[in-house]
Short mmCIF file of C-alpha atoms in Angstrom, two decimals:
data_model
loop_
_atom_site.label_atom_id
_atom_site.label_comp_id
_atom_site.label_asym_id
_atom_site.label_seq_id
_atom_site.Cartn_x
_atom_site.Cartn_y
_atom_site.Cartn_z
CA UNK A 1 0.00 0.00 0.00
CA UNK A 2 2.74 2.70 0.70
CA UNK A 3 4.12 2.88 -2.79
CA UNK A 4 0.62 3.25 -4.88
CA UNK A 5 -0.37 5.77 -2.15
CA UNK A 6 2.74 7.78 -2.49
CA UNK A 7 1.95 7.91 -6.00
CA UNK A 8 -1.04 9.05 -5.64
CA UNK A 9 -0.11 11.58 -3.34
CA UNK A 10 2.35 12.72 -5.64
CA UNK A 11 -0.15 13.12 -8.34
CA UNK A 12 -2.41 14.76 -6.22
CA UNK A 13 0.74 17.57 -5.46
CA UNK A 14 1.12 17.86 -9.20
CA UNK A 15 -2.18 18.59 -9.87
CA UNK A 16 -2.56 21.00 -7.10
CA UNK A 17 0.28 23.07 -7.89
CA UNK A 18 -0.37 23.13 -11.53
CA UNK A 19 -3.54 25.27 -11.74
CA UNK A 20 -1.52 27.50 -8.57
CA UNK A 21 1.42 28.44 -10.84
CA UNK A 22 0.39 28.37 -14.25
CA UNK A 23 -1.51 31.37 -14.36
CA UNK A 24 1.06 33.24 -12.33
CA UNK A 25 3.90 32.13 -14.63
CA UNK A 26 1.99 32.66 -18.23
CA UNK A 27 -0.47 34.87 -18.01
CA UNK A 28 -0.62 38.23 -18.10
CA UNK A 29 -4.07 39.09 -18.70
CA UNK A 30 -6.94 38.78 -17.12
CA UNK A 31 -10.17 36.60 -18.02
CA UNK A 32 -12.34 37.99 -19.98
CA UNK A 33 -14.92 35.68 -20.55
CA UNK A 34 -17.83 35.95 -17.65
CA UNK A 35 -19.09 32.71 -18.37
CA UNK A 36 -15.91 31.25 -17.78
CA UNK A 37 -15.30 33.57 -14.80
CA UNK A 38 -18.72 32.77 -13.13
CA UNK A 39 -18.71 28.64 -13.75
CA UNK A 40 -14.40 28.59 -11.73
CA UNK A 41 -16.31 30.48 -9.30
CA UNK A 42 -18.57 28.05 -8.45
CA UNK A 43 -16.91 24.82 -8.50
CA UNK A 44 -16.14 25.04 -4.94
CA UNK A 45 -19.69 25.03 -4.05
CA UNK A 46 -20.77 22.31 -6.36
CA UNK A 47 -17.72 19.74 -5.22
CA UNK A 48 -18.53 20.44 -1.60
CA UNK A 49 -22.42 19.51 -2.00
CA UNK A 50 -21.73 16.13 -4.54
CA UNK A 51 -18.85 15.28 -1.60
CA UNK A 52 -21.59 15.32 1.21
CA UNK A 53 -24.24 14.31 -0.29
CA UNK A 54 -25.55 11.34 -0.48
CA UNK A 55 -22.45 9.57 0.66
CA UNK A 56 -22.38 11.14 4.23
CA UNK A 57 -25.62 8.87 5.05
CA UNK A 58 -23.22 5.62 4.28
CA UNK A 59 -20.08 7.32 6.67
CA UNK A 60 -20.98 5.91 9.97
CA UNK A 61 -22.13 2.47 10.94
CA UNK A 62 -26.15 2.97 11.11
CA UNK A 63 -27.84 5.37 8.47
CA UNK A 64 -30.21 7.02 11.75
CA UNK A 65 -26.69 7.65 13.33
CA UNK A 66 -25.42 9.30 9.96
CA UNK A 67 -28.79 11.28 9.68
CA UNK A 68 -28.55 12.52 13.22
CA UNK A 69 -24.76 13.19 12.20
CA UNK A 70 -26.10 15.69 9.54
CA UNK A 71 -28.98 17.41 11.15
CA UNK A 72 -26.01 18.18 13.99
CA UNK A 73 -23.70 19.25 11.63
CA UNK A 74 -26.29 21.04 9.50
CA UNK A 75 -27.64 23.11 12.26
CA UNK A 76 -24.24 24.03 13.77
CA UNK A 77 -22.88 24.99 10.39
CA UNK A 78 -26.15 27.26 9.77
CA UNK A 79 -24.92 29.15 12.80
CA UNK A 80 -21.63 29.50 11.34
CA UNK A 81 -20.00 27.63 14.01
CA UNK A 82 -16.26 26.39 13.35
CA UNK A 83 -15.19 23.55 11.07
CA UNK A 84 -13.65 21.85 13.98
CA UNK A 85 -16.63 22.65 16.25
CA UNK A 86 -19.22 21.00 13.78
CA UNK A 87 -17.05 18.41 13.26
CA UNK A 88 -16.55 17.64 17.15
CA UNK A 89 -20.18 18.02 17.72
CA UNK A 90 -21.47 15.45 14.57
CA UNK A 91 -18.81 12.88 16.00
CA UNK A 92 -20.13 12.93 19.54
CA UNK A 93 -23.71 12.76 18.27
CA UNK A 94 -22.92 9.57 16.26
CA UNK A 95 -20.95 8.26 18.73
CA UNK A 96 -24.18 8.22 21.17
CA UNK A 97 -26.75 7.52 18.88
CA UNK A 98 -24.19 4.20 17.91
CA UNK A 99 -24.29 3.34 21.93
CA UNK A 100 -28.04 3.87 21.91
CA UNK A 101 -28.66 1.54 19.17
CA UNK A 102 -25.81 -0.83 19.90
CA UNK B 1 28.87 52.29 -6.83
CA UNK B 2 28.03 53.84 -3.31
CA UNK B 3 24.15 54.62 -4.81
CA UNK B 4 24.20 51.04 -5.78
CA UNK B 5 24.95 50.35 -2.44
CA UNK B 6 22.43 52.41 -0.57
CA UNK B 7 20.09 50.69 -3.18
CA UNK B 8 20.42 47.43 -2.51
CA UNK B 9 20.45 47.59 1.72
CA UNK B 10 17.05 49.60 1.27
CA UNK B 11 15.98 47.03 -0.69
CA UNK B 12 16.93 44.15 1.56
CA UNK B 13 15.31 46.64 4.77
CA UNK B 14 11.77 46.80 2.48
CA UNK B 15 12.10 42.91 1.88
CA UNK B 16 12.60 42.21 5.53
CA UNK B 17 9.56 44.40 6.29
CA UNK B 18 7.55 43.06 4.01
CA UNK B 19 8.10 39.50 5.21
CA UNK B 20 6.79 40.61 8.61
CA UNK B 21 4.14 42.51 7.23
CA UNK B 22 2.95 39.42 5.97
CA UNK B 23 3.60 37.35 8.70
CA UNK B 24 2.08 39.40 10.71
CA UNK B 25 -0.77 39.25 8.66
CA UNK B 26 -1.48 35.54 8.30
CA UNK B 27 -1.16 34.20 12.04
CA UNK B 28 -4.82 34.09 12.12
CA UNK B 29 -4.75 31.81 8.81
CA UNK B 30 -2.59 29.65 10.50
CA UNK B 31 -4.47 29.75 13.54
CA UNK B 32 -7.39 28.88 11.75
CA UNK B 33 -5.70 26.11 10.02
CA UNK B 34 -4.72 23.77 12.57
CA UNK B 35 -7.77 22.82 14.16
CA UNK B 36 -9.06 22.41 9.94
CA UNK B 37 -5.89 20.34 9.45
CA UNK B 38 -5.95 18.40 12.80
CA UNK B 39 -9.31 17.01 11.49
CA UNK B 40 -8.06 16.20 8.26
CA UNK B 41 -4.91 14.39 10.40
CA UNK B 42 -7.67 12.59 12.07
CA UNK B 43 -9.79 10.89 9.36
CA UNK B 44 -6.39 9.94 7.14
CA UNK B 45 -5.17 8.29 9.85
CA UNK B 46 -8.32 6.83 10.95
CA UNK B 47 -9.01 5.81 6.96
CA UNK B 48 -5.88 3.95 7.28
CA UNK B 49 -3.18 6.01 5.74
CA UNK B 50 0.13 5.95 7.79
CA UNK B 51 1.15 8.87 9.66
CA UNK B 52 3.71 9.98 8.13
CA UNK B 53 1.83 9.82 4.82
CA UNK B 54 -0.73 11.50 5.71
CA UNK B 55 1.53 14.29 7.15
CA UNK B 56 3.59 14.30 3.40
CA UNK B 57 -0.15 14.74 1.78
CA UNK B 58 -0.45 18.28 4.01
CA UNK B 59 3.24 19.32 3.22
CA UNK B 60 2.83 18.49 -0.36
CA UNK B 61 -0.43 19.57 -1.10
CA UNK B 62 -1.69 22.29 0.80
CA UNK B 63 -5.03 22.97 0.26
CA UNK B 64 -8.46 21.82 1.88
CA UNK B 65 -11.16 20.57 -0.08
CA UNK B 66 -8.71 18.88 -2.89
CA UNK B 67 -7.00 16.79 -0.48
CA UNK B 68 -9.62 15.27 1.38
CA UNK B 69 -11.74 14.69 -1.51
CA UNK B 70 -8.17 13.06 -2.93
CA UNK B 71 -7.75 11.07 0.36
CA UNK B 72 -10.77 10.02 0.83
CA UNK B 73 -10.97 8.60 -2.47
CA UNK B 74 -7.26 6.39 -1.52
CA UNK B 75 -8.86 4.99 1.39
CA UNK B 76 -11.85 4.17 -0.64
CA UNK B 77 -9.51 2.47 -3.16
CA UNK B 78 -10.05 4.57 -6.33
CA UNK B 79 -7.87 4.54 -9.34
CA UNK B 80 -5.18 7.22 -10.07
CA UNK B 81 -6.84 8.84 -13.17
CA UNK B 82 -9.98 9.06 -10.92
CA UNK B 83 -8.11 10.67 -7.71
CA UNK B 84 -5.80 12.62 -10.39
CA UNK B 85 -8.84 14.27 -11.87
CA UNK B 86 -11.35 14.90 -9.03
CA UNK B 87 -8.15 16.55 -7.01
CA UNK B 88 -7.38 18.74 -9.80
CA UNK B 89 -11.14 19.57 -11.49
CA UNK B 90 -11.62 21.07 -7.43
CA UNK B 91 -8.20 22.94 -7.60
CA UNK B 92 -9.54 24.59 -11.18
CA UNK B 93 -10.36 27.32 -8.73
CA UNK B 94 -6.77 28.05 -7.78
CA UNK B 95 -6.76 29.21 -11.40
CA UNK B 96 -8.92 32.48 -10.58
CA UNK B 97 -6.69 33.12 -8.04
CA UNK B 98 -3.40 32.78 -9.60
CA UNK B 99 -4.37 34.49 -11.94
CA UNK B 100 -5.91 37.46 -10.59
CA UNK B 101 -2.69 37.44 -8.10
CA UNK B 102 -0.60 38.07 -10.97
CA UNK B 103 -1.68 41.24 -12.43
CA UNK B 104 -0.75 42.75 -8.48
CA UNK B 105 2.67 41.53 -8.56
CA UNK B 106 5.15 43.61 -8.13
CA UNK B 107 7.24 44.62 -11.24
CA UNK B 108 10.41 42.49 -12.04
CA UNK B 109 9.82 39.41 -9.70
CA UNK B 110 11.40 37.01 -11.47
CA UNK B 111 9.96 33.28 -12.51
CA UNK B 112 11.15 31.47 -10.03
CA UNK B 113 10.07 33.73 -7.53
CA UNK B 114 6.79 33.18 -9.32
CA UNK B 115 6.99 29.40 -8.98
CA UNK B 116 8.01 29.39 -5.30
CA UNK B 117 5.19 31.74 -4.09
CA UNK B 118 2.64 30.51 -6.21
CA UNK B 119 3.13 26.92 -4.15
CA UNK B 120 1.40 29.13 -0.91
CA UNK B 121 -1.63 30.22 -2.67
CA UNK B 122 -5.20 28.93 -0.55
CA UNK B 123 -8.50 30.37 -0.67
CA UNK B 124 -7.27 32.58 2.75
CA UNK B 125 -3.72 33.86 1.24
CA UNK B 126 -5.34 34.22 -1.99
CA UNK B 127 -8.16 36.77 -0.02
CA UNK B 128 -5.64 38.57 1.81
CA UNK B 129 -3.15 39.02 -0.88
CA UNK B 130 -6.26 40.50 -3.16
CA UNK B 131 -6.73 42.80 -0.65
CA UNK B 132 -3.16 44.52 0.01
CA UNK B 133 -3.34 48.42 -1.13
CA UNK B 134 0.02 47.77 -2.39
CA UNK B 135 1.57 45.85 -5.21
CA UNK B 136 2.57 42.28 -3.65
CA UNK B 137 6.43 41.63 -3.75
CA UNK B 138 8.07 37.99 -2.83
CA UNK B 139 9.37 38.99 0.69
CA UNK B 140 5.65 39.65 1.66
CA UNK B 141 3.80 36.53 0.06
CA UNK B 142 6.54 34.46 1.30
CA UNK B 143 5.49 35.88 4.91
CA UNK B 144 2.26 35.34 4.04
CA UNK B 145 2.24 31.91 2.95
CA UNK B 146 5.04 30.34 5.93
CA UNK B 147 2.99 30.59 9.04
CA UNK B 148 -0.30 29.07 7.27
CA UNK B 149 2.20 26.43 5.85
CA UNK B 150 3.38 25.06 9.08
CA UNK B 151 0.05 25.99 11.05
CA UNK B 152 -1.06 23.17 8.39
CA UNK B 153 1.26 20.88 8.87
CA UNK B 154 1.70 20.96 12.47
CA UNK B 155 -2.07 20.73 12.85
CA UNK B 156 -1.96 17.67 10.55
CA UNK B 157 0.74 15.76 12.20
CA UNK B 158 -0.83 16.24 15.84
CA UNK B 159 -4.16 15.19 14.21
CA UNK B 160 -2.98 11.96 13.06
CA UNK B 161 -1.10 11.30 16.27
CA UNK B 162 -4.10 11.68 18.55
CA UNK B 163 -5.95 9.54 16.26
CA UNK B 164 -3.97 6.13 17.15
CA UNK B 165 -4.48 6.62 20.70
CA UNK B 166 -8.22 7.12 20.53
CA UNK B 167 -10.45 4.50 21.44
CA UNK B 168 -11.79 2.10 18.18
CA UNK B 169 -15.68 2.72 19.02
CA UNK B 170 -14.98 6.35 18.72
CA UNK B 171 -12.84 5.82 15.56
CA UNK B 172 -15.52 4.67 14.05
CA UNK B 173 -18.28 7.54 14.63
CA UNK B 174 -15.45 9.51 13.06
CA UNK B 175 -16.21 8.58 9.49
CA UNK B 176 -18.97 11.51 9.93
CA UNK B 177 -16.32 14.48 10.77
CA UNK B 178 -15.22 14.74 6.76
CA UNK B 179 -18.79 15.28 6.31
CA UNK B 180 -19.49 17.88 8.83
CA UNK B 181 -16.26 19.49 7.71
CA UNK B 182 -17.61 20.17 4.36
CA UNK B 183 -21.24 21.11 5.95
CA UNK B 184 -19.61 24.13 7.83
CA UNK B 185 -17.87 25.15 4.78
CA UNK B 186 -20.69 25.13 2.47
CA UNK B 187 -23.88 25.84 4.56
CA UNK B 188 -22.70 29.57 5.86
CA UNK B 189 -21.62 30.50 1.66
CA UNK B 190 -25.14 28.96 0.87
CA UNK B 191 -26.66 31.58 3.57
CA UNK B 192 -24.92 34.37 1.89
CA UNK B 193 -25.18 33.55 -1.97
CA UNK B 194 -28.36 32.57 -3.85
CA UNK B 195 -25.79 31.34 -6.81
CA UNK B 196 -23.89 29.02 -4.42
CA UNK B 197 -27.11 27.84 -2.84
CA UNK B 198 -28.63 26.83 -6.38
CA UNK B 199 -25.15 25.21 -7.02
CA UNK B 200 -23.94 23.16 -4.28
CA UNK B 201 -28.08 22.34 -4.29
CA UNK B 202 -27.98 20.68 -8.09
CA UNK B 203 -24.90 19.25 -7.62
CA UNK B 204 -26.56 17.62 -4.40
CA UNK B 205 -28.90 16.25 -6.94
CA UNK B 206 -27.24 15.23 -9.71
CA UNK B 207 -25.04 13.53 -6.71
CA UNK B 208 -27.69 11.51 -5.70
CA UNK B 209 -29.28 10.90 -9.06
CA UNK B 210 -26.01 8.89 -10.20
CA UNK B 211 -25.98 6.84 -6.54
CA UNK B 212 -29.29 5.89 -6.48
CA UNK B 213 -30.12 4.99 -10.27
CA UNK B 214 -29.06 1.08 -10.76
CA UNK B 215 -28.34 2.23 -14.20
CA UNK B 216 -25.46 5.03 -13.02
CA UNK B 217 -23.97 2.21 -10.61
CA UNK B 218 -21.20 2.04 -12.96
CA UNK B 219 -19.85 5.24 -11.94
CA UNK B 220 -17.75 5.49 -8.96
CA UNK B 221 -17.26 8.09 -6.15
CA UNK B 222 -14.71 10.32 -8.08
CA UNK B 223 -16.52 10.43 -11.44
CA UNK B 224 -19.57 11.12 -9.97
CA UNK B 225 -18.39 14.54 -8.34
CA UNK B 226 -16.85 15.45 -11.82
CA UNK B 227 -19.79 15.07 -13.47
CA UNK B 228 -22.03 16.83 -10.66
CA UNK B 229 -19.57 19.74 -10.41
CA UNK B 230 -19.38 20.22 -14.17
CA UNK B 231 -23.23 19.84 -14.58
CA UNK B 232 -23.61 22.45 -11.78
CA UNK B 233 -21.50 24.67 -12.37
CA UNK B 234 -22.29 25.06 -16.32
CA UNK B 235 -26.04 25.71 -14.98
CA UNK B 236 -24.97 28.06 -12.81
CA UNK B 237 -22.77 30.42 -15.15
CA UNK B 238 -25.50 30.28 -17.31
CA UNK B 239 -28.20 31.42 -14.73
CA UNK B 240 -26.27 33.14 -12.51
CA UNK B 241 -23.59 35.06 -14.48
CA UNK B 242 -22.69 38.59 -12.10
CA UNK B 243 -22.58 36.86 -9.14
CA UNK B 244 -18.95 37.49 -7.04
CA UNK B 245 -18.47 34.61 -5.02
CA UNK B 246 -14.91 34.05 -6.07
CA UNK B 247 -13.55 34.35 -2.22
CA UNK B 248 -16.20 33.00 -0.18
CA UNK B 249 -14.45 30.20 0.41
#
């Protein structure tokens, strides 16, 4: 397992830097096309929501565990609590609702 | 030669300040970084990565969302293409940044200034870079990209520690705190943006759509987010073209 996971970590640095230093290094003008513009801008927001979603309810041992995991995390993160805050809080909540149902 | 002179240790005093000035400047990046990274430290190590791997991912990557969502997909046993592209269709962003970076550097920073400080570049140093009243010179990105950098590994490295001396019935709850991560990243930019709501929403959907359809079984954890993110995100250019939600993140 080390190797192939070195390589892939590897590849994972390449790509990473890549898309950091290209545009610094070549470029020199700006983008000009808002379609382009507007679709970069929101690929953070589509990656995080096809990440969570629907494999968060197969992430802990019990999907009611998992569901109470997201409703906790949910309603922390709509009161813009911290990421390690939510986190913390989703954990403990699966971690009891795993006792409860054994 | 004496004006050279006087040039050059007035340039070396400006460098020096403008390390600091960036230093200065990012401690709350890095202080916000640790507790992300100490997380991410946590669910490598608990996904069975070895330590010291999963400290080399932080060191070598640098960056949130593409290196869980490149980790996760190791422990879940993906192919290289398919980690290779999901990491770098989510660091297309860095793009944007780079580039918008480089029309405020300073005049005659030379390449490989360009490829070192370009390394640093994260949604935070990216925002706080953007927002200097000045032009940016190396000395100050390099300050402003060092404390993040080891705030990121440090928080990494005691993350993954911690993680082999917790107990394994509360390893196991842990397979949630990726999850929640990416709920208190996206939930408070939904609150503020209609366009990211609509989004991260339809990518939700497609999401599920390719789980839950026997016929889409075929396509695997990786591909699936590729196809979600490009599906969203075309929609939402098209629908929502104005909207500036480039450093939300």
């Amino acid at each position: 397992m080390p190797a192939k996971t070195i390589l892939a970590v590897l590849l994972m640095a390449i790509v990473t830097y890549l898309p950091r230093v290209l545009p610094m290094a070549i470029f020199k003008n700006k983008i000009q096309s808002r379609f382009l513009t507007a679709f970069l801008s929101y690929v953070p927001f589509a990656v995080l929501g096809a990440m969570i979603f629907p494999d968060i309810l197969y992430s802990t041992g019990h999907l009611t565990s998992a569901i109470i995991g997201l409703a906790v995390a949910a309603g922390l993160a709509y009161l813009e609590r911290g990421l390690l805050q939510v986190a913390v809080c989703a954990i403990i909540a699966v971690y009891i609702c795993e006792l409860i149902i054994g | 030669m004496e004006i050279n002179k006087g040039n050059f240790i007035d340039t070396r005093k400006n460098s020096i300040h403008d390390f600091f000035d960036g230093s200065r400047q990012s401690l709350p990046i890095a202080l916000g970084y640790f507790p992300v990274s100490f997380t991410f430290g946590l669910m490598a190590v608990n996904g069975g990565i070895p330590v010291w791997i999963v400290i080399l991912i932080s060191m070598t990557n640098l960056t949130s969302a593409g290196q869980f969502a490149g980790t996760n997909l190791i422990i879940a046993g993906a192919g290289y293409v398919e980690i290779t592209v999901t990491t770098f269709v989510i660091n297309i962003r860095y793009m944007l940044m780079s580039l918008s970076l480089s029309q405020k550097i300073a005049q005659g920073v030379s390449n490989a200034k360009r490829w070192i400080m370009s390394f640093g570049i994260t949604d935070e140093t990216f925002t706080v870079a953007a927002m200097q009243k000045k032009d940016i010179t190396f000395a100050f990105m390099l300050g402003l990209e060092i404390l993040p950098y080891m705030g990121w590994a440090l928080g990494t490295a005691a993350g993954a520690v911690v993680c082999t001396l917790l107990p394994e019935t509360l390893q196991n709850s842990m397979g949630i705190a990726l999850y929640a991560m990416f709920i208190a990243l996206v939930i408070p930019a939904a609150k503020k943006s209609k366009a990211a709501l609509a989004v991260s929403a339809c990518a939700i959907f497609i999401s599920s759509l390719l789980r839950w359809i026997p016929v889409f079984s075929v396509i695997s954890g990786g591909w699936r987010i590729i196809i979600a993110t490009l599906i969203a995100c075309t929609l939402g250019a098209k629908f929502f073209p104005m909207e500036d939600v480039v450093n939300a993140g």
